[in-house]
Amino acid sequence: MCDRERGCSEVPVPKVTTWQLSAGSAVIGLALAAGLIAASGPWDSGQRKAERDWAAARVRTGGADHGRPAHAAGPAPAPSAPGVLAALGGGAAPTGKGLGQALGHLMDAPALGRTTGGVVIDAATGRTLYGSDADRPMTPASTVKLATMAAGLSALGPGHRIATTVTASADGKRLTLRGGGDPTLDRARLRALADATVKVLRDRGVGSVRISYDTSLYSGPLLHPIGPNDNLAPVSALMTDEGRLPGGSGEESDPKGSADQGEEGDHGPAPRTGDPAGDTARAFASMLADRSVHTKGAPAPGRSPKGAKPVARTYSAPLAALVERALTNSDNDIAEAVARQTALAAHEPASFAGAGRAVQARLKKLGLPLGGAHFADGSGLNRQDKVSPTLLATLLTRAGDPAHPELRAILTGLPVAGFTGTLDGRYTDPSGAGGLIHAKTGTLTGVNTLAGTVVDARGRLLAFAFMASDTASPDGAQSALDRLGNAVAACGCAG
């Protein structure tokens, strides 16, 4: 622990709040309750405001305060979590006959290509209502992030924070900037880290230092198999702003051009540095110089010398907030970081291979169906990832299980159809299911997937996953997937 008696200043982290809105009347109200609409952290930039205003005009009952007490070490499980399924459990139990009729011909749409799979599960009972090659392992694209986040939350807990630390030698003249794997470290927190470091150095009478930077927490290749790419920075334990170069912004996209559409800002494809750790260390050195602590030579890779002690530390937002951000915006850098944090918790190497083993092992502990599953990365950019529709839909039902409140951020982070994240431009037809479907998208060239939750016309919360390979047009495939989602929302499922 950093403490002032040892000369360490801990950098405060801005308070992150998560809110949830539950509605209790009609289908729209029930859908909002099922969706657990949430906003968290400064990354939101108002993207949920329209949804909040729209929902508030219709809500008359329900609601839960998901604020985090100031004294808490991490975010508490959502207070209303045990009631999510119970609130939607009224009415006759659904059957699959109606869904089979509604979905059968839609699954055969040419736009979905030659290889498809789909499943719909009643979230309250776990009963499969519809399945078409539901156990077929397929390339999930970004829907694999659901598995990555479930593993991370299960292994680490929603309150886990990732540290970035500055250590100093006994004489204070050698500093080491040690990365803990936080891709969301930004310049504001880096400046706060510099301020805290300078305060300690001034107390010791130190005016010049040598700086090294330590990325040894991660192992294996820095580059994803796709190579240098605007969708993902080199996966380093130390980086600032996900390695984005100034002026770059956009939405997540496939290396060959297909995209999960999202808002412009601090996520999505952007030019990336080839040396995120070195850039961060050099920026840190410049900040120290601005505060009259000068460096001898350029920062260089290296570990803390023997006897070095922490002098300053900053933390990421809680893991639950990172999960929400990663799912809403389909953030590849956060996904790879969460996979490696999971590997560290499992005492596996923090590499692509070690993270894949750790994710699979943690999902097995959760009792999820893993037949044919393979995790080659945490983000879904690797086409060697394989999961089944059944795994994705079962994972979503597990996230709503009162016995697993630690997984709740998976539901609160899902993009909302027509409103947020990678679904903000889909389901915009007034007659469709905009606002009712909460789902993670997945897009690679020739691969389109959608997995999420919806409340059907009888008020039953359903989890679904639809996957397609060999698609010719991303727009055509996405429209076909959206029609499947609309059909699930509209179906009464009572036979």
Coordinates of C-alpha atoms in Angstrom, one line a residue:
M1 CA 0.0 0.0 0.0
C2 CA 1.1 3.6 -0.7
D3 CA 1.0 5.7 2.4
R4 CA 2.3 9.1 3.5
E5 CA 4.6 7.6 6.2
R6 CA 6.5 5.9 3.4
G7 CA 6.4 9.0 1.3
C8 CA 3.8 7.8 -1.2
S9 CA 1.0 10.0 -2.5
E10 CA -2.0 8.2 -3.8
V11 CA -3.6 9.9 -6.8
P12 CA -7.4 10.3 -6.3
V13 CA -9.6 8.7 -8.8
P14 CA -12.8 10.6 -10.0
K15 CA -15.9 9.1 -8.5
V16 CA -17.7 6.8 -11.0
T17 CA -21.4 6.3 -10.6
T18 CA -23.7 3.8 -12.3
W19 CA -27.5 4.3 -12.5
Q20 CA -30.2 1.9 -13.3
L21 CA -33.8 2.5 -14.3
S22 CA -36.6 0.0 -13.8
A23 CA -40.0 0.5 -15.2
G24 CA -43.2 -1.3 -14.2
S25 CA -45.9 -0.7 -16.7
A26 CA -46.7 -2.1 -20.2
V27 CA -44.2 -3.7 -22.5
I28 CA -41.9 -0.7 -22.9
G29 CA -41.7 -0.3 -19.1
L30 CA -40.9 -4.0 -18.7
A31 CA -38.3 -3.8 -21.4
L32 CA -36.5 -0.9 -19.7
A33 CA -36.5 -2.9 -16.4
A34 CA -35.0 -5.9 -18.2
G35 CA -32.4 -3.7 -19.9
L36 CA -31.0 -2.2 -16.7
I37 CA -30.1 1.1 -18.5
A38 CA -26.9 2.4 -17.1
A39 CA -24.4 5.3 -17.5
S40 CA -21.0 5.3 -16.0
G41 CA -18.0 7.5 -15.9
P42 CA -16.7 10.4 -18.0
W43 CA -16.5 8.2 -21.1
D44 CA -20.3 8.4 -21.5
S45 CA -20.2 12.0 -22.9
G46 CA -24.0 12.2 -22.7
Q47 CA -24.7 9.3 -25.0
R48 CA -27.5 8.0 -22.8
K49 CA -29.2 11.3 -22.1
A50 CA -31.9 10.9 -24.8
E51 CA -32.7 7.4 -23.6
R52 CA -33.0 8.7 -20.0
D53 CA -35.3 11.5 -21.0
W54 CA -37.4 9.1 -23.1
A55 CA -37.6 6.6 -20.3
A56 CA -38.4 9.1 -17.6
A57 CA -41.4 10.3 -19.4
R58 CA -42.9 6.8 -19.3
V59 CA -41.8 5.5 -15.9
R60 CA -44.1 5.7 -13.0
T61 CA -42.9 3.0 -10.6
G62 CA -39.7 1.1 -9.7
G63 CA -36.2 2.4 -9.8
A64 CA -33.0 1.7 -7.8
D65 CA -30.1 3.8 -6.6
H66 CA -26.9 2.3 -7.8
G67 CA -24.7 5.1 -6.6
R68 CA -21.5 4.0 -4.9
P69 CA -21.0 5.1 -1.2
A70 CA -18.0 7.4 -0.8
H71 CA -16.4 5.0 1.7
A72 CA -16.8 1.9 -0.4
A73 CA -13.6 0.2 -1.8
G74 CA -15.5 -0.7 -5.0
P75 CA -18.9 -0.7 -6.6
A76 CA -21.5 -2.8 -4.6
P77 CA -23.7 -5.3 -6.5
A78 CA -26.8 -3.7 -7.9
P79 CA -29.3 -3.5 -5.0
S80 CA -32.2 -4.4 -7.3
A81 CA -30.4 -7.3 -9.0
P82 CA -32.3 -10.1 -7.3
G83 CA -35.6 -8.7 -8.6
V84 CA -34.6 -8.4 -12.3
L85 CA -36.0 -11.7 -13.4
A86 CA -38.7 -11.9 -10.7
A87 CA -40.2 -8.6 -11.9
L88 CA -40.6 -10.0 -15.4
G89 CA -41.7 -13.5 -14.4
G90 CA -45.5 -13.1 -14.5
G91 CA -47.8 -14.7 -17.0
A92 CA -47.8 -18.1 -18.6
A93 CA -44.4 -19.7 -19.2
P94 CA -43.5 -19.3 -22.9
T95 CA -43.1 -22.2 -25.3
G96 CA -41.0 -22.4 -28.5
K97 CA -43.8 -23.0 -31.0
G98 CA -44.5 -19.3 -31.7
L99 CA -40.8 -18.5 -31.9
G100 CA -40.2 -21.3 -34.3
Q101 CA -42.8 -20.0 -36.6
A102 CA -41.6 -16.4 -36.3
L103 CA -37.9 -17.1 -36.7
G104 CA -37.6 -20.1 -39.1
H105 CA -37.8 -18.2 -42.4
L106 CA -35.9 -15.3 -41.1
M107 CA -32.9 -17.5 -40.3
D108 CA -32.9 -18.6 -43.9
A109 CA -32.4 -15.1 -45.2
P110 CA -29.7 -15.1 -48.0
A111 CA -28.1 -12.0 -46.4
L112 CA -27.1 -14.2 -43.5
G113 CA -24.9 -16.5 -45.7
R114 CA -24.6 -20.2 -45.7
T115 CA -23.6 -20.8 -42.1
T116 CA -25.9 -19.6 -39.3
G117 CA -26.8 -20.5 -35.8
G118 CA -29.3 -19.1 -33.3
V119 CA -31.0 -19.7 -30.0
V120 CA -33.5 -18.0 -27.7
I121 CA -33.7 -18.9 -24.0
D122 CA -36.2 -17.9 -21.4
A123 CA -34.1 -16.1 -18.8
A124 CA -36.3 -16.9 -15.9
T125 CA -36.4 -20.7 -16.4
G126 CA -33.3 -21.4 -18.5
R127 CA -35.5 -23.2 -21.0
T128 CA -34.5 -23.1 -24.7
L129 CA -37.4 -21.8 -26.7
Y130 CA -35.8 -21.8 -30.1
G131 CA -32.6 -23.3 -31.5
S132 CA -31.1 -23.6 -35.0
D133 CA -27.6 -25.1 -34.9
A134 CA -27.4 -23.5 -31.5
D135 CA -24.5 -25.6 -30.4
R136 CA -22.4 -25.0 -33.5
P137 CA -19.0 -23.3 -32.6
M138 CA -18.7 -20.2 -34.9
T139 CA -16.6 -17.1 -35.1
P140 CA -18.2 -14.6 -32.8
A141 CA -16.4 -11.4 -33.7
S142 CA -17.0 -8.8 -30.9
T143 CA -19.7 -10.8 -29.2
V144 CA -16.7 -12.8 -27.7
K145 CA -16.3 -9.7 -25.4
L146 CA -19.3 -11.1 -23.4
A147 CA -17.2 -14.1 -22.5
T148 CA -14.1 -12.0 -21.8
M149 CA -16.1 -9.7 -19.4
A150 CA -17.9 -12.5 -17.7
A151 CA -14.6 -14.2 -17.0
G152 CA -13.0 -11.0 -15.7
L153 CA -15.9 -10.0 -13.4
S154 CA -16.0 -13.5 -12.0
A155 CA -12.3 -13.8 -11.4
L156 CA -11.7 -10.3 -10.1
G157 CA -15.0 -8.8 -8.9
P158 CA -16.7 -5.7 -10.1
G159 CA -14.7 -3.4 -7.8
H160 CA -11.3 -4.4 -9.1
R161 CA -9.1 -1.4 -10.1
I162 CA -5.9 -1.5 -12.2
A163 CA -3.0 0.4 -10.7
T164 CA -0.2 2.4 -12.4
T165 CA 2.6 3.1 -10.0
V166 CA 5.7 5.2 -9.7
T167 CA 8.6 3.8 -7.5
A168 CA 11.7 5.6 -6.4
S169 CA 15.1 4.3 -5.3
A170 CA 16.2 5.0 -1.8
D171 CA 18.0 8.2 -2.8
G172 CA 14.9 9.3 -4.9
K173 CA 17.1 9.8 -8.0
R174 CA 15.8 6.8 -10.0
L175 CA 12.1 6.6 -10.8
T176 CA 10.3 3.7 -12.4
L177 CA 6.9 4.1 -14.0
R178 CA 5.3 0.6 -13.6
G179 CA 2.4 -0.3 -15.8
G180 CA -0.4 -2.5 -14.3
G181 CA -2.3 -2.9 -17.5
D182 CA -4.7 0.1 -17.5
P183 CA -5.4 1.1 -21.1
T184 CA -7.6 4.0 -19.9
L185 CA -4.9 5.9 -18.2
D186 CA -5.3 9.4 -19.6
R187 CA -3.1 12.5 -19.6
A188 CA -5.1 14.0 -16.7
R189 CA -4.4 11.1 -14.4
L190 CA -0.8 11.0 -15.7
R191 CA -0.4 14.7 -14.7
A192 CA -1.9 13.9 -11.3
L193 CA 0.7 11.1 -11.0
A194 CA 3.4 13.6 -11.8
D195 CA 2.1 16.1 -9.3
A196 CA 2.1 13.4 -6.5
T197 CA 5.6 12.3 -7.5
V198 CA 7.0 15.8 -7.5
K199 CA 5.6 16.5 -4.1
V200 CA 7.5 13.5 -2.6
L201 CA 10.7 14.4 -4.5
R202 CA 10.6 18.0 -3.3
D203 CA 10.1 16.8 0.3
R204 CA 13.3 14.8 -0.2
G205 CA 15.2 17.6 -1.9
V206 CA 15.5 15.8 -5.2
G207 CA 15.6 18.0 -8.4
S208 CA 16.8 15.6 -11.1
V209 CA 16.1 11.9 -11.8
R210 CA 16.6 9.1 -14.2
I211 CA 13.3 7.4 -15.4
S212 CA 12.7 3.9 -16.5
Y213 CA 9.4 2.2 -17.4
D214 CA 8.4 -1.3 -16.5
T215 CA 6.0 -3.3 -18.7
S216 CA 7.0 -6.8 -17.4
L217 CA 3.6 -7.6 -16.1
Y218 CA 2.5 -8.6 -19.6
S219 CA 4.3 -11.3 -21.7
G220 CA 4.1 -12.7 -25.2
P221 CA 3.7 -10.6 -28.3
L222 CA 2.6 -7.0 -28.1
L223 CA 0.9 -7.1 -31.5
H224 CA -2.3 -8.9 -32.2
P225 CA -2.1 -11.4 -35.1
I226 CA -3.9 -8.8 -37.3
G227 CA -0.7 -6.8 -37.0
P228 CA -0.5 -3.0 -36.7
N229 CA -4.1 -1.8 -36.9
D230 CA -6.3 1.2 -36.0
N231 CA -8.6 -1.1 -34.1
L232 CA -6.1 -2.0 -31.4
A233 CA -2.9 -0.6 -29.9
P234 CA 0.0 -2.9 -29.1
V235 CA -1.1 -4.7 -26.0
S236 CA 1.2 -3.2 -23.4
A237 CA 1.0 -3.1 -19.6
L238 CA 1.7 0.7 -19.8
M239 CA -0.1 3.0 -22.2
T240 CA -2.0 6.3 -22.3
D241 CA -5.4 6.8 -23.9
E242 CA -5.3 3.3 -25.5
G243 CA -2.2 4.4 -27.5
R244 CA -4.3 6.7 -29.7
L245 CA -2.4 9.3 -31.6
P246 CA -3.7 12.9 -31.5
G247 CA -6.6 13.6 -33.9
G248 CA -7.8 10.0 -34.3
S249 CA -11.3 8.9 -33.4
G250 CA -14.1 6.7 -34.9
E251 CA -15.9 3.5 -34.3
E252 CA -14.8 -0.1 -34.0
S253 CA -14.2 -1.7 -37.3
D254 CA -13.0 -4.9 -38.9
P255 CA -9.4 -4.7 -40.3
K256 CA -10.9 -5.2 -43.8
G257 CA -13.5 -2.4 -43.4
S258 CA -16.7 -3.7 -41.8
A259 CA -17.6 -1.8 -38.7
D260 CA -19.6 -2.0 -35.5
Q261 CA -20.9 1.5 -35.7
G262 CA -20.3 3.6 -32.6
E263 CA -20.0 7.2 -31.5
E264 CA -16.9 9.2 -32.4
G265 CA -14.7 10.1 -29.4
D266 CA -12.2 8.1 -27.2
H267 CA -13.0 4.7 -28.7
G268 CA -13.0 3.0 -32.1
P269 CA -10.4 3.0 -34.8
A270 CA -7.7 5.6 -34.7
P271 CA -4.1 5.8 -35.6
R272 CA -2.1 4.1 -32.8
T273 CA 1.4 4.5 -31.6
G274 CA 3.8 1.6 -32.1
D275 CA 5.4 2.3 -28.7
P276 CA 2.6 3.1 -26.1
A277 CA 4.8 2.5 -23.1
G278 CA 7.7 4.6 -24.3
D279 CA 5.3 7.4 -25.3
T280 CA 3.7 7.3 -21.8
A281 CA 7.1 7.5 -20.1
R282 CA 8.3 10.3 -22.2
A283 CA 5.1 12.3 -21.5
F284 CA 5.5 11.6 -17.8
A285 CA 9.1 12.9 -18.0
S286 CA 7.9 16.0 -19.7
M287 CA 5.3 16.6 -17.0
L288 CA 8.0 16.3 -14.4
A289 CA 10.2 18.8 -16.3
D290 CA 7.2 21.2 -16.3
R291 CA 7.3 20.9 -12.5
S292 CA 11.0 21.6 -12.3
V293 CA 12.1 18.0 -11.8
H294 CA 14.5 17.4 -14.7
T295 CA 15.5 14.0 -16.2
K296 CA 18.9 12.8 -17.1
G297 CA 18.6 11.2 -20.5
A298 CA 15.5 9.7 -22.1
P299 CA 13.3 7.2 -20.3
A300 CA 14.4 3.6 -20.9
P301 CA 12.8 0.2 -20.3
G302 CA 13.7 -1.3 -17.0
R303 CA 12.5 -2.5 -13.6
S304 CA 12.6 -0.9 -10.2
P305 CA 16.0 -1.1 -8.6
K306 CA 16.3 -3.2 -5.4
G307 CA 15.0 -1.4 -2.4
A308 CA 12.8 1.0 -4.5
K309 CA 9.5 2.0 -2.8
P310 CA 6.2 3.3 -4.3
V311 CA 5.9 7.1 -4.2
A312 CA 2.7 7.6 -6.2
R313 CA -0.1 5.5 -7.6
T314 CA -3.3 6.0 -9.7
Y315 CA -6.1 3.6 -10.3
S316 CA -8.5 2.9 -13.1
A317 CA -12.2 3.1 -12.8
P318 CA -13.7 -0.1 -11.2
L319 CA -13.9 -3.1 -13.4
A320 CA -17.7 -2.9 -13.6
A321 CA -17.3 0.5 -15.3
L322 CA -14.6 -0.7 -17.6
V323 CA -16.8 -3.6 -18.6
E324 CA -19.8 -1.3 -19.4
R325 CA -17.6 0.9 -21.5
A326 CA -16.0 -2.0 -23.4
L327 CA -19.4 -3.6 -24.2
T328 CA -21.2 -0.3 -25.1
N329 CA -18.5 0.9 -27.4
S330 CA -17.0 -2.5 -28.3
D331 CA -13.6 -1.3 -27.0
N332 CA -10.9 -3.7 -28.1
D333 CA -8.2 -2.3 -25.9
I334 CA -10.2 -2.7 -22.7
A335 CA -11.2 -6.2 -23.7
E336 CA -7.6 -7.3 -24.2
A337 CA -6.7 -5.7 -20.8
V338 CA -9.6 -7.5 -19.0
A339 CA -8.5 -10.8 -20.6
R340 CA -4.9 -10.3 -19.2
Q341 CA -6.1 -9.2 -15.8
T342 CA -8.1 -12.5 -15.8
A343 CA -4.9 -14.4 -16.7
L344 CA -3.0 -12.7 -13.8
A345 CA -5.7 -13.7 -11.4
A346 CA -5.4 -17.3 -12.6
H347 CA -1.6 -17.2 -12.4
E348 CA -1.3 -17.6 -16.1
P349 CA 1.0 -15.6 -18.3
A350 CA -0.6 -12.3 -19.2
S351 CA -0.4 -13.0 -23.0
F352 CA -2.9 -13.9 -25.7
A353 CA -2.5 -17.6 -25.0
G354 CA -2.5 -17.3 -21.2
A355 CA -5.5 -15.1 -21.3
G356 CA -7.4 -17.5 -23.5
R357 CA -6.7 -20.4 -21.1
A358 CA -7.8 -18.3 -18.1
V359 CA -11.0 -17.1 -19.7
Q360 CA -12.0 -20.6 -20.7
A361 CA -11.2 -22.0 -17.2
R362 CA -13.2 -19.2 -15.5
L363 CA -16.2 -19.8 -17.8
K364 CA -16.0 -23.5 -16.9
K365 CA -16.2 -22.6 -13.2
L366 CA -19.4 -20.6 -14.0
G367 CA -20.9 -23.8 -15.5
L368 CA -21.3 -22.4 -19.0
P369 CA -21.6 -24.7 -22.0
L370 CA -18.1 -24.6 -23.7
G371 CA -18.4 -27.3 -26.3
G372 CA -16.0 -26.4 -29.1
A373 CA -15.2 -23.0 -27.6
H374 CA -11.8 -21.5 -28.2
F375 CA -10.5 -18.1 -27.1
A376 CA -7.6 -16.7 -29.1
D377 CA -8.0 -13.2 -27.9
G378 CA -10.2 -11.1 -25.7
S379 CA -11.6 -8.7 -28.3
G380 CA -12.9 -10.9 -31.0
L381 CA -10.6 -9.6 -33.8
N382 CA -9.1 -13.0 -34.1
R383 CA -11.1 -15.3 -36.4
Q384 CA -9.8 -18.3 -34.5
D385 CA -12.2 -17.4 -31.6
K386 CA -15.1 -19.9 -31.5
V387 CA -18.2 -19.9 -29.4
S388 CA -21.7 -21.2 -29.9
P389 CA -25.0 -19.3 -29.8
T390 CA -25.9 -21.4 -26.7
L391 CA -22.8 -20.2 -24.8
L392 CA -23.6 -16.6 -25.5
A393 CA -27.3 -16.7 -24.6
T394 CA -26.6 -18.9 -21.5
L395 CA -24.0 -16.4 -20.4
L396 CA -26.5 -13.6 -20.6
T397 CA -29.0 -15.5 -18.5
R398 CA -26.3 -16.2 -15.9
A399 CA -25.6 -12.4 -15.8
G400 CA -29.2 -11.9 -14.7
D401 CA -29.1 -14.7 -12.1
P402 CA -29.5 -13.3 -8.6
A403 CA -26.8 -15.8 -7.6
H404 CA -24.3 -13.9 -9.7
P405 CA -24.6 -10.2 -8.9
E406 CA -20.9 -9.8 -9.8
L407 CA -21.8 -10.3 -13.5
R408 CA -24.5 -7.5 -13.6
A409 CA -22.3 -5.0 -15.5
I410 CA -22.6 -7.3 -18.5
L411 CA -26.3 -6.5 -18.7
T412 CA -25.9 -2.8 -17.9
G413 CA -23.2 -2.4 -20.5
L414 CA -25.1 -3.8 -23.4
P415 CA -25.8 -1.3 -26.2
V416 CA -29.5 -0.3 -26.4
A417 CA -31.2 -0.5 -29.8
G418 CA -31.6 2.9 -31.4
F419 CA -29.9 4.7 -28.4
T420 CA -26.4 3.8 -27.4
G421 CA -23.1 2.5 -28.5
T422 CA -22.8 0.1 -31.4
L423 CA -26.6 -0.1 -31.7
D424 CA -27.3 3.7 -31.8
G425 CA -27.8 3.7 -35.5
R426 CA -29.8 0.4 -35.7
Y427 CA -33.5 -0.4 -34.9
T428 CA -34.4 3.2 -35.8
D429 CA -37.7 2.3 -37.5
P430 CA -40.5 3.6 -35.1
S431 CA -42.4 0.3 -35.6
G432 CA -39.4 -1.8 -34.5
A433 CA -37.9 -2.7 -31.2
G434 CA -35.8 0.4 -30.6
G435 CA -35.1 0.7 -26.9
L436 CA -36.4 -2.8 -26.2
I437 CA -33.4 -4.8 -27.3
H438 CA -30.1 -4.6 -25.4
A439 CA -27.4 -6.5 -27.3
K440 CA -23.8 -6.8 -28.1
T441 CA -22.9 -6.6 -31.8
G442 CA -20.1 -8.4 -33.7
T443 CA -18.7 -7.6 -37.1
L444 CA -15.9 -8.9 -39.1
T445 CA -15.8 -9.1 -42.9
G446 CA -18.1 -12.0 -43.7
V447 CA -19.1 -12.4 -40.0
N448 CA -22.1 -10.8 -38.3
T449 CA -23.4 -11.6 -34.8
L450 CA -25.9 -10.3 -32.3
A451 CA -26.4 -11.5 -28.7
G452 CA -28.5 -9.8 -26.0
T453 CA -31.8 -9.6 -24.1
V454 CA -35.3 -8.5 -24.9
V455 CA -38.7 -8.6 -23.2
D456 CA -41.3 -10.3 -25.4
A457 CA -44.9 -9.2 -25.9
R458 CA -46.0 -11.3 -22.9
G459 CA -43.4 -9.6 -20.6
R460 CA -40.9 -12.5 -20.4
L461 CA -37.2 -11.7 -20.4
L462 CA -35.5 -13.6 -23.2
A463 CA -31.8 -14.0 -24.0
F464 CA -30.9 -14.6 -27.6
A465 CA -27.9 -15.1 -29.8
F466 CA -27.8 -15.1 -33.6
M467 CA -24.6 -15.8 -35.6
A468 CA -23.8 -15.7 -39.3
S469 CA -20.8 -16.5 -41.4
D470 CA -20.0 -16.1 -45.1
T471 CA -22.2 -12.9 -45.2
A472 CA -21.7 -10.9 -48.4
S473 CA -22.8 -7.5 -47.1
P474 CA -22.5 -6.2 -43.6
D475 CA -25.5 -3.9 -44.0
G476 CA -27.7 -6.7 -45.4
A477 CA -26.6 -9.1 -42.6
Q478 CA -27.2 -6.5 -39.9
S479 CA -30.6 -5.8 -41.2
A480 CA -31.4 -9.5 -41.2
L481 CA -30.2 -9.8 -37.6
D482 CA -32.3 -6.8 -36.6
R483 CA -35.4 -8.5 -38.1
L484 CA -34.7 -11.5 -36.0
G485 CA -34.5 -9.3 -32.9
N486 CA -37.7 -7.6 -33.8
A487 CA -39.4 -11.0 -34.2
V488 CA -38.3 -12.1 -30.8
A489 CA -39.6 -8.8 -29.2
A490 CA -42.9 -9.1 -31.0
C491 CA -43.6 -12.7 -30.3
G492 CA -45.9 -13.8 -27.4
C493 CA -44.1 -17.1 -27.3
A494 CA -47.1 -18.9 -25.9
G495 CA -47.6 -21.4 -28.8

